[in-house]
Amino acid sequence: MSEITSKSGIRIWSQRLLAAFFVGGQVINHLIQRKIHRRNTLEQMALVGPDSLFIALLTAVFVGAVFTIQVVREFINFGAGNLVGGVLALALTRELSPVLTAVILAGRIGSAFAAEIGTMRVTEQIDAMLVLKTDPIDYLVIPRVIACLLMLPILTLLFLITGMIGGMMVATSLYQLSGSQFIGSARNFLHVWDIFSAIVKSSFFGLLISVIGCSWGLTTDGGAKGVGQSTTTAVVTSLLLIFISNFFLSWLMFQGTDSALN
């Protein structure tokens, strides 16, 4: 954290952020040339996807339930209880599912990427790879980027479905709303564009998390202390960029005054 709280720390953080952009450019260039290490990619997909599934779904259930508790009473008081499902569906699809899934993966996966690659950096394993003419971008970074790009949208859609189930359970059991009415409202509010926006956002967040985590690992120095600092700063940086980019993506996708009811 000290890396981004002092003047010299901000300079170092800016340099590492710039390095992350170069790493991202290298990843794109290597992907165009189809330099993909398949076994590593499958291993990272298992780490990002199935191994993160339980915590994502557990979070989704309670997010959907809490959101429903907060809005259902007010909607019932206004005689609009039949809109609860649609409002929850829009909130989950457009914002909560992609953002919260990305936050979970930034803490769990982004930190793991930074710690693992950072440890390899300070123990000179990456230098050994270079001596053996193995490109760290191909062997370490690209599999992690692909894994996040593919698995984060899937986790986001599962988060959406589970969050809707959690909200419907609360709405039907605690507030005696009709389950069919809840689902019908969600169906009326949601459009294909909303689902597409969630996929686009989650893919972009996956790219951010993987590139930041890997880049911070590759630029680690200072032994065990440096690994700890890189891990913490990688997570903080990923979270900052997720929230900042989410604003711009939402502004591009949902600007205007068109209502979901239309």
Tab-separated table of C-alpha atoms in Angstrom:
chain	number	residue	atom	x	y	z
A	1	MET	CA	0.000	0.000	0.000
A	2	SER	CA	2.884	2.373	0.700
A	3	GLU	CA	3.636	2.233	-3.010
A	4	ILE	CA	0.646	4.440	-3.798
A	5	THR	CA	0.525	6.637	-0.694
A	6	SER	CA	3.787	8.594	-1.001
A	7	LYS	CA	5.244	10.821	-3.705
A	8	SER	CA	8.017	8.389	-4.636
A	9	GLY	CA	5.542	5.542	-4.312
A	10	ILE	CA	3.173	7.182	-6.784
A	11	ARG	CA	6.056	7.542	-9.263
A	12	ILE	CA	6.936	3.846	-8.927
A	13	TRP	CA	3.264	2.888	-9.160
A	14	SER	CA	2.894	4.939	-12.347
A	15	GLN	CA	5.926	3.254	-13.877
A	16	ARG	CA	4.548	-0.188	-13.051
A	17	LEU	CA	1.157	0.767	-14.453
A	18	LEU	CA	2.845	1.868	-17.676
A	19	ALA	CA	4.703	-1.449	-17.729
A	20	ALA	CA	1.344	-3.207	-17.403
A	21	PHE	CA	0.155	-1.517	-20.594
A	22	PHE	CA	3.263	-2.785	-22.396
A	23	VAL	CA	2.599	-6.285	-21.055
A	24	GLY	CA	-0.959	-6.041	-22.344
A	25	GLY	CA	0.348	-5.028	-25.763
A	26	GLN	CA	2.731	-7.987	-25.802
A	27	VAL	CA	-0.120	-10.312	-24.880
A	28	ILE	CA	-2.227	-9.067	-27.784
A	29	ASN	CA	0.713	-9.388	-30.186
A	30	HIS	CA	1.481	-12.949	-29.061
A	31	LEU	CA	-2.178	-13.950	-29.218
A	32	ILE	CA	-2.330	-12.732	-32.813
A	33	GLN	CA	0.643	-15.014	-33.506
A	34	ARG	CA	-1.243	-17.833	-31.691
A	35	LYS	CA	1.476	-18.444	-29.127
A	36	ILE	CA	-0.641	-20.321	-26.589
A	37	HIS	CA	0.592	-22.860	-24.038
A	38	ARG	CA	-2.471	-25.094	-23.855
A	39	ARG	CA	-1.698	-27.132	-20.739
A	40	ASN	CA	-0.960	-24.042	-18.656
A	41	THR	CA	-4.096	-22.408	-20.024
A	42	LEU	CA	-6.305	-25.310	-18.927
A	43	GLU	CA	-4.724	-25.303	-15.459
A	44	GLN	CA	-5.368	-21.585	-15.057
A	45	MET	CA	-8.937	-21.924	-16.334
A	46	ALA	CA	-9.582	-24.485	-13.583
A	47	LEU	CA	-8.126	-22.093	-11.002
A	48	VAL	CA	-10.114	-19.081	-12.183
A	49	GLY	CA	-13.388	-20.892	-12.927
A	50	PRO	CA	-14.343	-24.004	-10.904
A	51	ASP	CA	-12.100	-23.157	-7.943
A	52	SER	CA	-13.723	-19.706	-7.633
A	53	LEU	CA	-17.285	-20.871	-8.259
A	54	PHE	CA	-18.414	-21.540	-4.688
A	55	ILE	CA	-17.416	-18.164	-3.242
A	56	ALA	CA	-18.941	-16.343	-6.234
A	57	LEU	CA	-22.284	-18.163	-5.941
A	58	LEU	CA	-22.419	-17.779	-2.167
A	59	THR	CA	-21.849	-14.053	-2.557
A	60	ALA	CA	-24.506	-13.880	-5.270
A	61	VAL	CA	-27.203	-15.477	-3.107
A	62	PHE	CA	-26.783	-12.946	-0.325
A	63	VAL	CA	-26.351	-9.966	-2.681
A	64	GLY	CA	-29.645	-10.809	-4.373
A	65	ALA	CA	-31.348	-11.393	-1.031
A	66	VAL	CA	-30.107	-8.150	0.538
A	67	PHE	CA	-30.987	-6.077	-2.531
A	68	THR	CA	-34.508	-7.493	-2.488
A	69	ILE	CA	-34.911	-6.718	1.220
A	70	GLN	CA	-33.853	-3.128	0.620
A	71	VAL	CA	-36.221	-2.407	-2.259
A	72	VAL	CA	-39.242	-4.685	-1.878
A	73	ARG	CA	-40.882	-2.833	1.023
A	74	GLU	CA	-40.652	0.516	-0.726
A	75	PHE	CA	-42.033	-0.928	-3.948
A	76	ILE	CA	-44.921	-2.578	-2.105
A	77	ASN	CA	-45.745	0.719	-0.371
A	78	PHE	CA	-45.966	2.359	-3.801
A	79	GLY	CA	-48.051	-0.498	-5.156
A	80	ALA	CA	-45.264	-1.630	-7.472
A	81	GLY	CA	-44.387	-4.969	-5.935
A	82	ASN	CA	-44.680	-6.583	-9.366
A	83	LEU	CA	-41.583	-4.641	-10.507
A	84	VAL	CA	-39.173	-6.019	-7.896
A	85	GLY	CA	-37.939	-8.885	-10.068
A	86	GLY	CA	-37.252	-6.603	-13.015
A	87	VAL	CA	-35.363	-4.046	-10.949
A	88	LEU	CA	-33.229	-6.756	-9.352
A	89	ALA	CA	-32.543	-8.303	-12.772
A	90	LEU	CA	-31.400	-4.976	-14.211
A	91	ALA	CA	-29.212	-4.172	-11.200
A	92	LEU	CA	-27.573	-7.582	-11.251
A	93	THR	CA	-27.087	-7.729	-15.000
A	94	ARG	CA	-25.838	-4.229	-15.640
A	95	GLU	CA	-23.718	-3.601	-12.541
A	96	LEU	CA	-23.692	-5.977	-9.583
A	97	SER	CA	-22.869	-9.258	-11.319
A	98	PRO	CA	-19.903	-8.113	-13.459
A	99	VAL	CA	-18.481	-5.738	-10.842
A	100	LEU	CA	-18.795	-7.963	-7.773
A	101	THR	CA	-17.558	-11.039	-9.629
A	102	ALA	CA	-14.551	-9.019	-10.778
A	103	VAL	CA	-13.941	-7.793	-7.219
A	104	ILE	CA	-13.972	-11.375	-5.947
A	105	LEU	CA	-11.536	-12.504	-8.622
A	106	ALA	CA	-9.283	-9.485	-8.121
A	107	GLY	CA	-8.875	-10.463	-4.476
A	108	ARG	CA	-8.532	-14.165	-5.069
A	109	ILE	CA	-6.985	-14.580	-8.523
A	110	GLY	CA	-5.205	-11.270	-9.101
A	111	SER	CA	-3.347	-11.627	-5.811
A	112	ALA	CA	-2.428	-15.223	-6.633
A	113	PHE	CA	-1.029	-14.198	-10.021
A	114	ALA	CA	1.074	-11.412	-8.513
A	115	ALA	CA	2.344	-13.575	-5.643
A	116	GLU	CA	3.190	-16.588	-7.793
A	117	ILE	CA	4.964	-14.715	-10.585
A	118	GLY	CA	6.559	-12.313	-8.099
A	119	THR	CA	8.037	-15.242	-6.175
A	120	MET	CA	9.383	-16.663	-9.442
A	121	ARG	CA	10.883	-13.255	-10.191
A	122	VAL	CA	12.747	-12.788	-6.899
A	123	THR	CA	13.975	-16.409	-6.906
A	124	GLU	CA	15.362	-15.910	-10.443
A	125	GLN	CA	13.167	-18.602	-11.997
A	126	ILE	CA	12.077	-16.168	-14.704
A	127	ASP	CA	15.726	-15.401	-15.484
A	128	ALA	CA	16.293	-19.139	-15.860
A	129	MET	CA	13.357	-19.317	-18.275
A	130	LEU	CA	14.917	-16.585	-20.389
A	131	VAL	CA	18.233	-18.447	-20.432
A	132	LEU	CA	16.351	-21.505	-21.692
A	133	LYS	CA	14.767	-19.307	-24.380
A	134	THR	CA	11.266	-19.603	-22.891
A	135	ASP	CA	9.262	-16.392	-23.126
A	136	PRO	CA	7.529	-15.617	-19.771
A	137	ILE	CA	4.750	-13.864	-21.661
A	138	ASP	CA	3.926	-17.056	-23.553
A	139	TYR	CA	4.384	-19.448	-20.644
A	140	LEU	CA	3.082	-17.438	-17.675
A	141	VAL	CA	1.020	-14.444	-18.742
A	142	ILE	CA	-1.031	-15.522	-21.757
A	143	PRO	CA	-2.547	-18.626	-20.089
A	144	ARG	CA	-3.716	-16.472	-17.175
A	145	VAL	CA	-5.133	-13.793	-19.456
A	146	ILE	CA	-7.061	-16.323	-21.529
A	147	ALA	CA	-8.360	-18.019	-18.388
A	148	CYS	CA	-9.737	-14.745	-17.007
A	149	LEU	CA	-11.169	-13.676	-20.364
A	150	LEU	CA	-13.088	-16.951	-20.721
A	151	MET	CA	-14.032	-17.770	-17.137
A	152	LEU	CA	-15.065	-14.368	-15.777
A	153	PRO	CA	-18.057	-13.965	-18.157
A	154	ILE	CA	-19.233	-17.481	-17.258
A	155	LEU	CA	-18.927	-16.761	-13.538
A	156	THR	CA	-20.774	-13.473	-14.082
A	157	LEU	CA	-23.738	-15.212	-15.742
A	158	LEU	CA	-23.845	-17.814	-12.957
A	159	PHE	CA	-23.669	-14.970	-10.424
A	160	LEU	CA	-26.659	-13.355	-12.155
A	161	ILE	CA	-28.754	-16.535	-12.071
A	162	THR	CA	-27.883	-17.305	-8.455
A	163	GLY	CA	-28.517	-13.717	-7.379
A	164	MET	CA	-31.964	-13.845	-8.974
A	165	ILE	CA	-32.707	-17.090	-7.130
A	166	GLY	CA	-31.633	-15.518	-3.829
A	167	GLY	CA	-33.804	-12.460	-4.449
A	168	MET	CA	-36.811	-14.559	-5.441
A	169	MET	CA	-36.470	-16.721	-2.322
A	170	VAL	CA	-36.643	-13.626	-0.124
A	171	ALA	CA	-39.458	-12.033	-2.123
A	172	THR	CA	-41.650	-15.146	-2.054
A	173	SER	CA	-40.920	-16.367	1.484
A	174	LEU	CA	-40.743	-13.112	3.440
A	175	TYR	CA	-42.964	-10.786	1.419
A	176	GLN	CA	-45.388	-13.256	-0.193
A	177	LEU	CA	-44.792	-12.047	-3.718
A	178	SER	CA	-45.660	-14.390	-6.549
A	179	GLY	CA	-42.702	-16.302	-7.998
A	180	SER	CA	-44.199	-16.249	-11.488
A	181	GLN	CA	-44.769	-12.519	-11.195
A	182	PHE	CA	-41.176	-12.045	-10.054
A	183	ILE	CA	-39.788	-14.001	-13.008
A	184	GLY	CA	-42.201	-12.378	-15.470
A	185	SER	CA	-41.087	-8.937	-14.342
A	186	ALA	CA	-37.431	-9.866	-14.858
A	187	ARG	CA	-38.228	-11.204	-18.328
A	188	ASN	CA	-40.038	-7.996	-19.280
A	189	PHE	CA	-37.240	-5.733	-18.054
A	190	LEU	CA	-34.228	-7.593	-19.438
A	191	HIS	CA	-33.084	-7.326	-23.036
A	192	VAL	CA	-30.332	-9.074	-24.954
A	193	TRP	CA	-28.250	-5.912	-24.764
A	194	ASP	CA	-28.213	-6.109	-20.960
A	195	ILE	CA	-26.770	-9.629	-21.051
A	196	PHE	CA	-24.293	-8.592	-23.724
A	197	SER	CA	-23.161	-5.618	-21.637
A	198	ALA	CA	-22.500	-7.897	-18.650
A	199	ILE	CA	-20.360	-10.180	-20.826
A	200	VAL	CA	-18.408	-7.247	-22.290
A	201	LYS	CA	-17.789	-5.727	-18.872
A	202	SER	CA	-16.709	-8.989	-17.288
A	203	SER	CA	-14.343	-9.766	-20.172
A	204	PHE	CA	-12.739	-6.342	-19.863
A	205	PHE	CA	-12.440	-6.717	-16.089
A	206	GLY	CA	-10.882	-10.147	-16.579
A	207	LEU	CA	-8.289	-8.606	-18.895
A	208	LEU	CA	-7.512	-5.916	-16.312
A	209	ILE	CA	-7.179	-8.352	-13.409
A	210	SER	CA	-4.924	-10.782	-15.256
A	211	VAL	CA	-2.654	-8.188	-16.869
A	212	ILE	CA	-2.262	-6.166	-13.661
A	213	GLY	CA	-1.597	-9.248	-11.531
A	214	CYS	CA	0.934	-10.705	-13.969
A	215	SER	CA	2.639	-7.371	-14.654
A	216	TRP	CA	3.046	-6.567	-10.975
A	217	GLY	CA	4.522	-10.030	-10.488
A	218	LEU	CA	6.996	-9.562	-13.344
A	219	THR	CA	8.185	-6.217	-11.935
A	220	THR	CA	8.627	-7.458	-8.365
A	221	ASP	CA	11.917	-6.951	-6.553
A	222	GLY	CA	13.127	-6.827	-2.965
A	223	GLY	CA	12.625	-10.410	-1.854
A	224	ALA	CA	9.702	-11.607	0.264
A	225	LYS	CA	8.770	-8.068	1.286
A	226	GLY	CA	8.584	-7.034	-2.346
A	227	VAL	CA	6.310	-9.985	-3.142
A	228	GLY	CA	3.933	-8.943	-0.372
A	229	GLN	CA	3.875	-5.337	-1.550
A	230	SER	CA	3.323	-6.371	-5.163
A	231	THR	CA	0.444	-8.637	-4.193
A	232	THR	CA	-1.311	-5.947	-2.161
A	233	THR	CA	-0.747	-3.190	-4.709
A	234	ALA	CA	-1.869	-5.399	-7.591
A	235	VAL	CA	-5.208	-6.017	-5.875
A	236	VAL	CA	-5.700	-2.333	-4.994
A	237	THR	CA	-4.794	-1.255	-8.534
A	238	SER	CA	-7.140	-3.833	-10.060
A	239	LEU	CA	-10.013	-2.649	-7.870
A	240	LEU	CA	-9.391	0.990	-8.738
A	241	LEU	CA	-9.297	0.269	-12.463
A	242	ILE	CA	-12.403	-1.929	-12.240
A	243	PHE	CA	-14.458	0.853	-10.658
A	244	ILE	CA	-13.076	3.567	-12.948
A	245	SER	CA	-13.529	1.557	-16.138
A	246	ASN	CA	-16.994	0.471	-15.008
A	247	PHE	CA	-18.096	4.088	-14.990
A	248	PHE	CA	-16.922	4.673	-18.563
A	249	LEU	CA	-18.308	1.369	-19.834
A	250	SER	CA	-21.689	2.102	-18.223
A	251	TRP	CA	-21.682	5.600	-19.678
A	252	LEU	CA	-20.960	4.262	-23.163
A	253	MET	CA	-23.517	1.451	-22.974
A	254	PHE	CA	-26.404	3.054	-21.117
A	255	GLN	CA	-26.262	6.780	-21.750
A	256	GLY	CA	-29.503	8.443	-22.717
A	257	THR	CA	-32.985	8.407	-21.226
A	258	ASP	CA	-34.411	5.221	-22.710
A	259	SER	CA	-36.158	3.143	-20.063
A	260	ALA	CA	-36.110	-0.633	-19.751
A	261	LEU	CA	-39.921	-0.459	-19.668
A	262	ASN	CA	-39.877	0.734	-23.271
